[in-house]
Amino acid sequence: MNRQDIQRELAEIKEENATLGAPENESNTCDHVILPLLKSMGYSRRDICSRSPDAAGKFPDYTLLPESAHTWFLEAKSWKERLHPRDVDQAINYAHRQGKRWVVLTNGREWRLYDDQIPNVSNEDRLVAEASIKDESEFTDLLEALSKANVLSGAIERSVVATQLRSVLEGQLTQKDSEVVKAVTRAVQKMPGMQSVKSSDIAAYFGQRALAPIKQTKDREPAEAPEPKLVEATTQIRPTKVVGLTATHRGTKPVRLIFSPGDELEVTTWKAVAREIISRLVNAGSPPPIPYRIGRSKGFFLAEEGSTMREPMKFGELAMESHFSADDLMRNTIAVCDSVQFDWSAIRIEVVQP
């Protein structure tokens, strides 16, 4: 198994769906999507046991690596069926009864990974990673982490920790009131000349909005310029382009958010883009009625600080849920703008092209 195997199988599935249509039911979803993907992840027929009952007479759709210390479970749903919180309980109960750790809930197009060893939380809050087939990179990352080789070696645990750490730090390091930023601020303030640094400066730095460095005064000798380094002819700079705000930015990475000429700032993630746009609404005193939901979603997209969210971003007394894919996050941000009649059509984003 390698990453290319997963990508190759994913491309075939997309082509079949475009030509023949999406799977009609759960059985078709399993046969035409889930099983082929599992095989591309390195699992053989003997590694995949279908509907094997546990000690309580209950059974998941698939038991992976049965009768081993690395057994995990997969609960399958139809391609056209939305994943529901009740499906989480059903799937995790399999693992809990057998003392196993990992559970996947999927309808083929969305894969959600749960960790039954997270204590004292609801089953829904045991979600540690998820990916949509719409985002090929994230989707491939998750399936690669779940590959047979990575499950057997324990690398899946390191992948999950890395994913959670990146998510936590991305939220913590850009919020001036977070405990992480406060600790960094205290440490920096003890350094020579740094006594006046504020937590907002630290948060701005990590959000790629650091203060511009002070220019050298004329009476100070400029530092000796380093000798230029030779760059190999094979080095390529990935091109950028400026695009409008839409709900689809698949395969691109933002580098600059442009509200208007002269009103620009550097960004490095789509979460940062959403944060800056929503922050403008909040600071202008025009957020939607709080708490604010997106469609029929169970959780809030915007709510008062302290509300239950997986990855909240704070705006003073308000918080925004950021636990979404890039496309869903942009779609939700646009929905908020539309709800308060905020004209977002002039917003531009400079992105790095794949």
Coordinates of C-alpha atoms in Angstrom, one line a residue:
M1 CA 0.0 0.0 0.0
N2 CA 1.1 3.5 -0.7
R3 CA -0.5 6.9 -1.0
Q4 CA -0.7 6.6 -4.8
D5 CA -2.8 3.4 -4.4
I6 CA -5.4 5.3 -2.4
Q7 CA -5.4 8.3 -4.8
R8 CA -5.7 6.0 -7.8
E9 CA -8.7 4.2 -6.3
L10 CA -10.3 7.5 -5.3
A11 CA -9.9 8.8 -8.9
E12 CA -11.6 5.6 -10.2
I13 CA -14.5 6.0 -7.8
K14 CA -15.1 9.6 -8.8
E15 CA -15.0 8.7 -12.5
E16 CA -17.5 5.8 -12.0
N17 CA -19.8 8.1 -10.0
A18 CA -19.6 10.8 -12.7
T19 CA -20.3 8.2 -15.4
L20 CA -22.8 5.8 -13.8
G21 CA -24.1 7.9 -10.9
A22 CA -23.6 7.7 -7.2
P23 CA -24.3 4.4 -5.3
E24 CA -28.0 3.9 -4.8
N25 CA -28.0 2.1 -1.4
E26 CA -25.8 1.0 1.5
S27 CA -24.9 -2.3 -0.2
N28 CA -23.8 -0.5 -3.4
T29 CA -21.8 2.0 -1.3
C30 CA -20.0 -0.8 0.4
D31 CA -19.3 -2.8 -2.8
H32 CA -18.3 0.1 -5.0
V33 CA -16.7 2.6 -2.6
I34 CA -15.8 1.4 0.9
L35 CA -14.4 -2.0 0.1
P36 CA -12.2 -0.8 -2.8
L37 CA -10.8 1.9 -0.6
L38 CA -10.1 -0.5 2.2
K39 CA -8.2 -2.7 -0.2
S40 CA -6.2 0.3 -1.5
M41 CA -5.3 0.9 2.1
G42 CA -3.5 -2.5 2.2
Y43 CA -6.3 -4.7 3.7
S44 CA -6.7 -8.1 2.2
R45 CA -10.0 -10.1 2.1
R46 CA -8.9 -12.0 5.3
D47 CA -8.4 -8.7 7.1
I48 CA -12.0 -7.6 6.5
C49 CA -14.8 -9.4 8.3
S50 CA -18.3 -8.5 7.4
R51 CA -21.1 -8.3 10.1
S52 CA -19.3 -10.5 12.7
P53 CA -21.3 -10.5 16.0
D54 CA -19.7 -9.6 19.2
A55 CA -20.3 -11.1 22.7
A56 CA -23.5 -9.2 23.0
G57 CA -24.8 -10.4 19.7
K58 CA -24.3 -7.0 18.1
F59 CA -22.3 -6.6 15.0
P60 CA -20.6 -3.7 13.0
D61 CA -20.7 -3.7 9.3
Y62 CA -17.0 -4.4 9.1
T63 CA -14.4 -5.7 11.6
L64 CA -10.9 -4.9 10.4
L65 CA -8.0 -7.1 11.5
P66 CA -10.3 -9.4 13.5
E67 CA -8.9 -11.5 16.3
S68 CA -5.9 -9.3 16.8
A69 CA -4.7 -6.6 19.2
H70 CA -5.2 -4.0 16.4
T71 CA -8.9 -4.7 15.6
W72 CA -11.0 -1.7 14.6
F73 CA -14.5 -1.3 13.4
L74 CA -16.3 0.4 10.5
E75 CA -19.9 1.3 10.4
A76 CA -21.2 1.9 6.9
K77 CA -24.1 4.1 5.7
S78 CA -25.5 4.8 2.3
W79 CA -23.7 7.3 0.1
K80 CA -26.9 9.5 0.0
E81 CA -27.4 9.2 3.8
R82 CA -26.2 12.0 6.1
L83 CA -24.1 10.8 9.1
H84 CA -26.2 11.2 12.2
P85 CA -25.2 11.4 15.9
R86 CA -27.1 8.2 16.7
D87 CA -24.8 6.4 14.3
V88 CA -21.9 7.4 16.4
D89 CA -23.3 5.7 19.5
Q90 CA -24.0 2.5 17.5
A91 CA -20.5 2.3 16.1
I92 CA -18.5 3.2 19.3
N93 CA -20.5 0.7 21.4
Y94 CA -18.8 -2.1 19.3
A95 CA -15.4 -1.0 20.3
H96 CA -16.3 -0.3 23.9
R97 CA -17.7 -3.8 24.5
Q98 CA -14.5 -5.4 23.1
G99 CA -12.0 -3.0 24.6
K100 CA -10.9 -1.7 21.2
R101 CA -9.9 1.9 20.3
W102 CA -10.7 3.0 16.8
V103 CA -14.1 3.3 15.0
V104 CA -14.8 4.7 11.6
L105 CA -18.3 5.9 10.6
T106 CA -18.6 6.5 6.8
N107 CA -21.1 6.9 4.0
G108 CA -18.2 6.5 1.5
R109 CA -17.9 10.2 0.8
E110 CA -17.3 11.3 4.4
W111 CA -15.1 9.4 6.8
R112 CA -15.1 10.1 10.6
L113 CA -12.6 8.5 13.0
Y114 CA -13.4 8.1 16.7
D115 CA -11.2 7.2 19.6
D116 CA -13.0 5.2 22.3
Q117 CA -10.2 5.8 24.8
I118 CA -11.0 9.5 25.3
P119 CA -12.5 9.4 28.8
N120 CA -15.4 11.4 30.3
V121 CA -16.9 12.8 27.1
S122 CA -19.9 12.0 24.9
N123 CA -19.4 9.6 22.0
E124 CA -19.8 12.4 19.6
D125 CA -16.9 14.3 21.2
R126 CA -14.7 11.3 20.7
L127 CA -14.3 12.4 17.0
V128 CA -10.6 12.9 16.4
A129 CA -10.4 13.2 12.6
E130 CA -12.7 13.5 9.6
A131 CA -12.4 14.1 5.9
S132 CA -14.6 14.5 2.9
I133 CA -14.0 13.1 -0.5
K134 CA -14.3 16.7 -1.8
D135 CA -10.9 17.5 -0.2
E136 CA -8.7 14.9 -1.8
S137 CA -5.6 15.8 0.2
E138 CA -7.3 15.6 3.6
F139 CA -9.2 12.5 2.5
T140 CA -6.0 10.7 1.4
D141 CA -4.3 11.7 4.7
L142 CA -7.0 10.1 6.8
L143 CA -7.2 6.9 4.8
E144 CA -3.4 6.6 4.8
A145 CA -3.4 7.0 8.6
L146 CA -5.9 4.1 8.7
S147 CA -3.9 1.9 6.4
K148 CA -3.0 -1.6 7.6
A149 CA 0.6 -0.7 7.9
N150 CA 0.0 2.3 10.0
V151 CA -2.5 0.6 12.3
L152 CA -0.2 -2.4 12.9
S153 CA 2.8 -0.1 13.6
G154 CA 0.9 2.2 15.9
A155 CA 1.6 5.2 13.5
I156 CA -2.2 5.9 13.5
E157 CA -1.9 7.1 17.1
R158 CA 0.9 9.6 16.1
S159 CA -1.1 10.8 13.2
V160 CA -4.2 11.4 15.4
V161 CA -2.1 13.3 18.0
A162 CA -0.4 15.4 15.2
T163 CA -3.8 16.3 13.7
Q164 CA -5.3 17.2 17.1
L165 CA -2.2 19.2 18.1
R166 CA -2.3 21.2 14.9
S167 CA -6.0 21.9 15.3
V168 CA -5.6 22.9 19.0
L169 CA -2.6 25.1 18.4
E170 CA -4.1 26.8 15.3
G171 CA -7.0 27.9 17.6
Q172 CA -4.9 28.7 20.7
L173 CA -2.0 30.5 19.2
T174 CA -4.2 33.1 17.4
Q175 CA -6.4 34.0 20.4
K176 CA -4.9 36.6 22.7
D177 CA -6.9 35.3 25.7
S178 CA -5.8 31.7 25.4
E179 CA -3.7 30.1 28.0
V180 CA -1.0 29.2 25.5
V181 CA -0.6 32.8 24.2
K182 CA -0.6 34.1 27.8
A183 CA 2.2 31.7 28.7
V184 CA 4.2 32.7 25.6
T185 CA 3.7 36.4 26.4
R186 CA 5.0 36.0 29.9
A187 CA 8.1 34.2 28.7
V188 CA 8.8 36.8 26.0
Q189 CA 8.3 39.7 28.4
K190 CA 11.2 38.4 30.4
M191 CA 13.6 38.8 27.5
P192 CA 15.6 42.1 27.0
G193 CA 13.6 44.8 25.4
M194 CA 10.4 42.8 25.3
Q195 CA 8.7 44.1 28.4
S196 CA 6.0 46.0 26.5
V197 CA 4.9 43.0 24.3
K198 CA 1.2 42.2 24.7
S199 CA -0.7 39.0 24.2
S200 CA -2.4 40.6 21.2
D201 CA 1.1 41.0 19.6
I202 CA 1.8 37.4 20.1
A203 CA -1.5 36.3 18.7
A204 CA -1.1 38.6 15.8
Y205 CA 2.4 37.1 15.1
F206 CA 1.0 33.6 15.0
G207 CA -1.9 34.7 12.9
Q208 CA 0.6 36.1 10.4
R209 CA -0.3 39.7 11.3
A210 CA 2.8 40.7 13.3
L211 CA 3.8 44.3 13.6
A212 CA 6.1 45.5 10.8
P213 CA 9.8 45.6 12.0
I214 CA 11.1 49.1 12.8
K215 CA 13.4 50.4 10.1
Q216 CA 17.0 51.2 10.9
T217 CA 17.9 54.8 11.8
K218 CA 20.3 56.6 9.6
D219 CA 23.0 56.8 12.3
R220 CA 23.1 53.0 12.7
E221 CA 25.4 51.1 10.5
P222 CA 23.4 48.6 8.5
A223 CA 24.2 44.9 9.0
E224 CA 26.4 43.4 6.4
A225 CA 24.3 41.8 3.7
P226 CA 24.7 38.1 3.5
E227 CA 26.2 36.6 0.4
P228 CA 23.5 35.5 -2.0
K229 CA 23.0 31.8 -2.2
L230 CA 22.8 30.0 -5.4
V231 CA 19.4 28.5 -6.2
E232 CA 19.3 25.3 -8.2
A233 CA 17.6 25.7 -11.6
T234 CA 15.2 22.9 -10.6
T235 CA 13.6 25.0 -7.8
Q236 CA 10.1 26.0 -8.7
I237 CA 8.0 28.7 -7.1
R238 CA 4.3 27.8 -7.0
P239 CA 2.2 30.4 -8.7
T240 CA -0.5 32.4 -7.0
K241 CA -3.7 34.0 -8.3
V242 CA -6.3 36.2 -6.8
V243 CA -9.8 34.7 -6.6
G244 CA -13.2 35.7 -5.2
L245 CA -14.7 34.4 -2.0
T246 CA -16.6 31.2 -2.9
A247 CA -17.5 27.9 -1.1
T248 CA -15.0 25.9 -3.1
H249 CA -11.2 26.4 -2.9
R250 CA -10.2 22.8 -3.3
G251 CA -6.5 22.2 -3.5
T252 CA -5.5 25.8 -2.9
K253 CA -3.9 27.5 0.1
P254 CA -4.6 31.2 1.0
V255 CA -1.7 33.6 1.5
R256 CA -3.5 37.0 1.5
L257 CA -7.0 38.2 2.3
I258 CA -8.0 41.4 0.5
F259 CA -11.0 43.4 1.7
S260 CA -10.2 46.3 -0.6
P261 CA -7.1 47.9 -2.1
G262 CA -4.8 48.8 0.9
D263 CA -6.9 46.8 3.3
E264 CA -5.1 43.5 3.1
L265 CA -3.5 41.0 5.5
E266 CA -1.5 37.8 5.3
V267 CA -3.2 34.5 6.1
T268 CA -2.0 30.9 6.0
T269 CA -5.2 28.9 6.5
W270 CA -8.8 29.0 5.5
K271 CA -9.7 29.1 9.2
A272 CA -7.8 32.4 9.4
V273 CA -9.8 33.7 6.4
A274 CA -13.1 32.8 8.1
R275 CA -11.9 34.3 11.4
E276 CA -11.0 37.7 9.8
I277 CA -14.3 38.0 8.0
I278 CA -16.4 37.1 11.0
S279 CA -14.3 39.3 13.1
R280 CA -15.2 42.3 10.9
L281 CA -18.9 41.6 11.4
V282 CA -18.5 41.3 15.2
N283 CA -16.3 44.4 15.5
A284 CA -18.8 46.4 13.3
G285 CA -21.6 45.3 15.7
S286 CA -23.5 43.4 13.0
P287 CA -23.2 39.7 13.9
P288 CA -26.4 37.5 13.3
P289 CA -28.7 36.8 16.3
I290 CA -26.7 34.6 18.7
P291 CA -26.6 31.6 19.0
Y292 CA -26.4 31.1 15.2
R293 CA -26.8 27.7 13.5
I294 CA -26.1 26.7 9.9
G295 CA -29.2 25.1 8.5
R296 CA -30.4 22.2 10.7
S297 CA -27.0 21.6 12.2
K298 CA -27.1 20.4 15.8
G299 CA -24.3 22.6 17.0
F300 CA -23.8 26.4 16.8
F301 CA -21.6 28.1 14.3
L302 CA -21.6 31.3 16.4
A303 CA -22.4 31.4 20.1
E304 CA -21.5 33.0 23.4
E305 CA -18.0 32.1 24.7
G306 CA -18.2 29.0 26.8
S307 CA -20.7 27.2 24.6
T308 CA -20.0 23.6 23.6
M309 CA -17.9 23.6 20.5
R310 CA -15.2 21.3 19.2
E311 CA -12.7 23.9 18.0
P312 CA -14.0 27.4 19.1
M313 CA -12.4 30.6 17.9
K314 CA -13.1 33.5 20.2
F315 CA -14.2 37.1 19.4
G316 CA -14.4 38.8 22.7
E317 CA -17.5 37.3 24.3
L318 CA -18.4 35.4 21.2
A319 CA -17.0 32.1 19.7
M320 CA -17.0 30.6 16.3
E321 CA -17.0 26.8 15.6
S322 CA -14.0 26.1 13.2
H323 CA -14.3 22.3 13.1
F324 CA -15.1 22.1 9.4
S325 CA -13.4 21.4 6.1
A326 CA -12.1 24.4 4.2
D327 CA -15.1 24.4 1.8
D328 CA -17.7 24.0 4.6
L329 CA -16.0 26.7 6.6
M330 CA -16.2 29.1 3.7
R331 CA -19.8 28.1 2.9
N332 CA -20.8 28.8 6.5
T333 CA -18.9 32.1 6.5
I334 CA -20.8 33.2 3.4
A335 CA -24.1 32.1 5.0
V336 CA -23.4 34.4 8.0
C337 CA -22.6 37.3 5.7
D338 CA -25.8 36.8 3.8
S339 CA -27.8 36.5 7.0
V340 CA -26.9 40.1 8.0
Q341 CA -26.8 41.4 4.4
F342 CA -23.0 42.0 4.4
D343 CA -21.7 42.4 0.9
W344 CA -18.9 39.9 0.6
S345 CA -18.6 40.1 -3.2
A346 CA -15.7 42.5 -3.1
I347 CA -13.5 40.2 -0.9
R348 CA -10.6 38.7 -2.8
I349 CA -8.1 36.0 -1.7
E350 CA -4.7 35.4 -3.1
V351 CA -4.1 31.7 -3.2
V352 CA -1.3 29.3 -4.0
Q353 CA -2.3 27.1 -6.9
P354 CA -1.7 23.4 -6.7

